[in-house]
């Protein structure tokens, strides 16, 4: 059964319906709930990072980068290994908050934790990464994830087929890593140098999220049929949950959009400066 569909739960002994806890405290949300697949993946990536950090020169792989990566790991554990994953069954807002943390907070922290210029992929991995981190390829993949999985038909299908709770978080992590890797350029040996492409990418890639968020904010009805009858946390209605989810997605997209605007400004300044050198200045130099 997918997210938002479990309005009631049944005791296995008598089959008596039990109303779920609709007002969880912060401690209840953060109670440990291990998820083996996520835990194995996070520990494997953390182990790879730790080995690289220990063997690298501190000047090339500074401690502050390891701190940022460690923070990304802690945040990822909080949204994958706690009861937050259980309570999202009754809150679209909490569910979207979890997805936005995985897409818009964990990836930039993890990527900033990588030592730029130290990791140098070669051969086929370099060619594959160069293609995957091309701004327009990454834009197409990220837009497909956001648009398809948030239109009513796609999202409702994911609920029916039980893919939303398992596949969607992975797709959001993947899309977030692609997007932030293009913007932050952690692999300069296989990525372009210009601020222009990165800035335009960041601006365009934020538009699908903003569009979906705007639809959720201003829709007069609940868009996802399976969610209409669900009991919501903290005495909210499904429509209020949908509106709150729109605010969560919109706010989560603002940092990336602000960085994109800053990169575009740097590109425009460099473009303007490139035409300010006169012939007299050249002779004087």
Coordinates of C-alpha atoms in Angstrom, one line a residue:
X1 CA 0.0 0.0 0.0
X2 CA 1.5 3.3 -1.0
X3 CA 1.8 6.6 0.9
X4 CA -1.4 8.4 2.1
X5 CA -3.6 5.3 1.7
X6 CA -3.4 4.0 5.2
X7 CA -6.1 5.9 6.9
X8 CA -6.5 3.1 9.5
X9 CA -4.5 0.2 10.7
X10 CA -5.7 -3.2 11.9
X11 CA -4.4 -5.3 14.7
X12 CA -3.3 -8.7 13.4
X13 CA -5.1 -10.6 16.1
X14 CA -8.7 -9.4 15.9
X15 CA -8.7 -7.3 12.8
X16 CA -10.0 -4.3 14.8
X17 CA -9.3 -1.0 13.1
X18 CA -7.0 1.3 15.1
X19 CA -6.7 5.0 14.5
X20 CA -3.1 5.9 13.9
X21 CA -1.3 8.6 16.0
X22 CA -2.2 11.8 14.2
X23 CA -0.3 14.1 16.5
X24 CA 3.3 12.8 16.8
X25 CA 5.9 14.7 18.7
X26 CA 9.4 15.4 17.4
X27 CA 10.8 12.5 19.5
X28 CA 8.2 10.1 18.0
X29 CA 9.1 11.3 14.5
X30 CA 12.8 10.7 15.1
X31 CA 12.4 7.4 16.8
X32 CA 14.8 4.8 15.1
X33 CA 13.2 2.8 12.2
X34 CA 16.1 1.1 10.4
X35 CA 15.8 0.7 6.6
X36 CA 18.4 -1.9 5.6
X37 CA 18.7 -0.9 1.9
X38 CA 19.2 2.8 2.6
X39 CA 21.5 2.1 5.5
X40 CA 23.8 -0.2 3.5
X41 CA 24.0 2.3 0.7
X42 CA 24.7 5.2 3.1
X43 CA 27.4 3.2 4.9
X44 CA 29.0 2.1 1.7
X45 CA 29.3 5.7 0.4
X46 CA 30.5 6.9 3.8
X47 CA 33.2 4.1 3.8
X48 CA 34.4 5.1 0.4
X49 CA 34.7 8.7 1.4
X50 CA 36.5 7.9 4.7
X51 CA 39.1 5.8 2.8
X52 CA 39.7 8.6 0.3
X53 CA 39.9 11.3 3.1
X54 CA 42.4 9.3 5.2
X55 CA 44.8 8.7 2.3
X56 CA 44.6 12.2 0.7
X57 CA 46.9 15.1 1.6
X58 CA 45.1 17.5 3.9
X59 CA 45.9 20.4 1.6
X60 CA 44.0 18.7 -1.2
X61 CA 41.2 17.3 0.9
X62 CA 40.6 19.7 3.8
X63 CA 38.8 18.8 7.0
X64 CA 36.0 21.3 6.4
X65 CA 34.9 19.3 3.4
X66 CA 34.7 16.2 5.5
X67 CA 32.5 18.0 8.0
X68 CA 30.1 19.0 5.3
X69 CA 30.0 15.4 3.9
X70 CA 29.4 14.1 7.4
X71 CA 26.6 16.6 7.9
X72 CA 25.0 15.2 4.6
X73 CA 25.3 11.7 6.0
X74 CA 23.6 12.6 9.3
X75 CA 20.7 14.4 7.5
X76 CA 20.3 11.4 5.2
X77 CA 20.1 9.1 8.2
X78 CA 17.5 11.3 9.9
X79 CA 15.1 11.1 6.9
X80 CA 15.7 7.4 6.1
X81 CA 16.3 5.6 9.4
X82 CA 13.6 7.2 11.6
X83 CA 9.9 7.0 12.1
X84 CA 9.5 10.0 9.7
X85 CA 9.1 7.4 7.0
X86 CA 6.1 5.9 8.8
X87 CA 4.3 9.1 9.5
X88 CA 4.5 10.3 5.9
X89 CA 1.7 7.8 5.2
X90 CA -0.7 10.4 6.7
X91 CA 1.0 13.7 5.7
X92 CA 1.8 14.8 2.1
X93 CA 3.6 17.7 3.6
X94 CA 5.9 15.5 5.7
X95 CA 6.4 13.3 2.7
X96 CA 7.4 16.2 0.5
X97 CA 9.7 17.6 3.2
X98 CA 11.5 14.2 3.2
X99 CA 11.9 14.3 -0.6
X100 CA 13.1 17.9 -0.7
X101 CA 15.7 17.1 2.0
X102 CA 16.9 14.2 -0.1
X103 CA 17.0 16.3 -3.3
X104 CA 17.9 19.8 -2.1
X105 CA 19.8 19.5 1.1
X106 CA 21.8 16.3 1.1
X107 CA 23.2 16.6 -2.4
X108 CA 24.8 20.1 -2.1
X109 CA 26.3 19.2 1.3
X110 CA 27.7 15.9 -0.1
X111 CA 29.0 17.6 -3.3
X112 CA 30.6 20.4 -1.4
X113 CA 32.3 17.7 0.7
X114 CA 34.1 16.4 -2.4
X115 CA 37.6 17.8 -3.0
X116 CA 37.3 19.7 -6.3
X117 CA 40.2 19.0 -8.6
X118 CA 41.4 15.9 -6.6
X119 CA 39.1 13.3 -7.9
X120 CA 40.1 12.7 -11.6
X121 CA 38.0 10.1 -13.3
X122 CA 39.6 8.7 -16.5
X123 CA 38.6 6.5 -19.4
X124 CA 35.0 5.3 -19.8
X125 CA 33.9 6.6 -16.3
X126 CA 35.1 10.1 -17.3
X127 CA 33.2 10.0 -20.6
X128 CA 30.1 8.7 -18.9
X129 CA 30.2 11.4 -16.2
X130 CA 31.0 14.1 -18.8
X131 CA 27.8 13.1 -20.7
X132 CA 25.7 12.7 -17.6
X133 CA 26.8 16.0 -16.1
X134 CA 26.2 17.9 -19.4
X135 CA 23.7 20.7 -18.3
X136 CA 21.1 19.8 -20.9
X137 CA 21.2 16.1 -20.2
X138 CA 20.9 16.7 -16.5
X139 CA 18.1 19.2 -17.1
X140 CA 16.1 16.7 -19.2
X141 CA 16.5 13.9 -16.5
X142 CA 15.6 16.2 -13.6
X143 CA 12.6 17.7 -15.4
X144 CA 11.3 14.2 -16.2
X145 CA 11.6 13.2 -12.6
X146 CA 9.8 16.2 -11.2
X147 CA 7.1 16.5 -13.9
X148 CA 6.1 12.9 -14.4
X149 CA 6.1 11.9 -10.7
X150 CA 4.0 14.9 -9.7
X151 CA 1.3 15.0 -12.3
X152 CA -1.9 13.3 -10.9
X153 CA -1.7 10.4 -13.4
X154 CA 2.0 9.6 -12.6
X155 CA 1.7 10.0 -8.9
X156 CA -1.5 8.1 -8.6
X157 CA 0.0 5.3 -10.6
X158 CA 3.0 5.2 -8.3
X159 CA 0.6 4.9 -5.3
X160 CA -1.3 2.0 -6.9
X161 CA 1.9 0.1 -7.9
X162 CA 3.6 0.9 -4.5
X163 CA 6.6 2.6 -6.1
X164 CA 6.2 6.0 -4.5
X165 CA 7.6 5.0 -1.1
X166 CA 10.6 3.1 -2.5
X167 CA 11.5 4.5 -5.9
X168 CA 10.7 8.2 -5.5
X169 CA 13.2 9.0 -2.8
X170 CA 16.0 7.3 -4.9
X171 CA 15.0 9.3 -8.0
X172 CA 15.0 12.5 -6.0
X173 CA 18.4 11.8 -4.6
X174 CA 19.7 11.0 -8.1
X175 CA 18.1 14.1 -9.7
X176 CA 19.4 16.3 -6.9
X177 CA 22.9 15.0 -7.2
X178 CA 22.9 15.6 -10.9
X179 CA 21.5 19.1 -10.6
X180 CA 23.8 20.3 -7.8
X181 CA 26.8 18.6 -9.5
X182 CA 26.2 20.7 -12.6
X183 CA 25.9 23.9 -10.6
X184 CA 28.8 23.3 -8.1
X185 CA 31.2 21.6 -10.6
X186 CA 32.9 19.0 -8.3
X187 CA 34.7 17.3 -11.2
X188 CA 36.4 20.1 -13.2
X189 CA 38.3 17.6 -15.3
X190 CA 35.1 16.4 -17.0
X191 CA 32.9 19.5 -16.6
X192 CA 32.8 22.8 -18.5
X193 CA 34.2 26.0 -16.9
X194 CA 31.6 28.6 -17.9
X195 CA 29.2 30.2 -15.5
X196 CA 26.8 30.9 -18.3
X197 CA 25.7 27.3 -18.9
X198 CA 25.6 26.5 -15.2
X199 CA 23.6 29.5 -14.4
X200 CA 21.1 28.9 -17.2
X201 CA 20.8 25.3 -16.1
X202 CA 20.2 26.2 -12.5
X203 CA 17.5 28.7 -13.5
X204 CA 15.7 26.4 -15.9
X205 CA 16.0 23.3 -13.6
X206 CA 14.2 25.2 -10.9
X207 CA 11.2 26.0 -13.1
X208 CA 9.6 22.5 -13.0
X209 CA 9.6 22.5 -9.2
X210 CA 8.2 26.1 -9.0
X211 CA 5.5 25.2 -11.5
X212 CA 4.4 22.1 -9.6
X213 CA 4.5 24.0 -6.3
X214 CA 2.4 26.8 -7.8
X215 CA -0.2 24.3 -8.9
X216 CA -0.4 22.8 -5.4
X217 CA -0.6 26.2 -3.9
X218 CA -3.5 27.5 -6.0
X219 CA -5.5 24.4 -6.8
X220 CA -9.0 24.6 -5.3
X221 CA -9.2 20.8 -4.9
X222 CA -7.1 17.8 -3.9
X223 CA -5.4 16.6 -7.1
X224 CA -4.5 13.1 -6.1
X225 CA -7.6 10.9 -5.8
X226 CA -6.1 8.2 -3.5
X227 CA -5.3 10.9 -1.0
X228 CA -8.7 12.5 -0.7
X229 CA -10.0 10.2 2.1
X230 CA -6.8 9.9 4.1
X231 CA -6.5 11.0 7.7
X232 CA -3.9 13.7 8.0
X233 CA -1.5 14.6 10.8
X234 CA -2.1 17.4 13.2
X235 CA -5.8 17.8 12.3
X236 CA -5.1 19.2 8.8
X237 CA -7.2 18.5 5.7
X238 CA -5.9 16.9 2.5
X239 CA -6.2 20.2 0.8
X240 CA -4.2 22.0 3.5
X241 CA -1.6 19.3 3.2
X242 CA -1.4 19.8 -0.5
X243 CA -1.0 23.6 -0.1
X244 CA 1.7 23.1 2.6
X245 CA 3.5 20.7 0.2
X246 CA 3.5 23.4 -2.4
X247 CA 5.2 25.8 0.1
X248 CA 7.8 23.2 1.0
X249 CA 8.7 22.5 -2.6
X250 CA 8.8 26.2 -3.5
X251 CA 11.0 27.2 -0.5
X252 CA 13.3 24.2 -1.1
X253 CA 13.9 25.4 -4.7
X254 CA 14.9 29.0 -3.7
X255 CA 18.5 28.4 -2.8
X256 CA 19.3 26.7 -6.1
X257 CA 17.5 29.5 -8.0
X258 CA 19.4 32.2 -6.0
X259 CA 22.8 30.5 -6.8
X260 CA 21.8 30.3 -10.5
X261 CA 21.0 34.0 -10.6
X262 CA 24.3 34.8 -9.0
X263 CA 26.1 32.7 -11.6
X264 CA 24.2 34.4 -14.4
X265 CA 25.2 37.8 -13.0
X266 CA 28.9 36.7 -13.0
X267 CA 28.5 35.5 -16.5
X268 CA 26.9 38.8 -17.6
X269 CA 29.7 40.8 -15.9
X270 CA 32.4 38.8 -17.6
X271 CA 30.6 39.1 -20.9
X272 CA 30.3 42.9 -20.4
X273 CA 34.0 43.2 -19.4
X274 CA 35.1 41.3 -22.4
X275 CA 34.0 44.2 -24.6
X276 CA 35.4 47.0 -22.6
X277 CA 39.0 46.8 -23.7
X278 CA 39.6 49.5 -26.3
X279 CA 42.4 49.6 -28.9
X280 CA 44.1 52.4 -27.0
X281 CA 44.1 50.3 -23.8
X282 CA 45.7 47.4 -25.8
X283 CA 48.5 49.7 -27.1
X284 CA 49.2 51.1 -23.6
X285 CA 49.6 47.6 -22.2

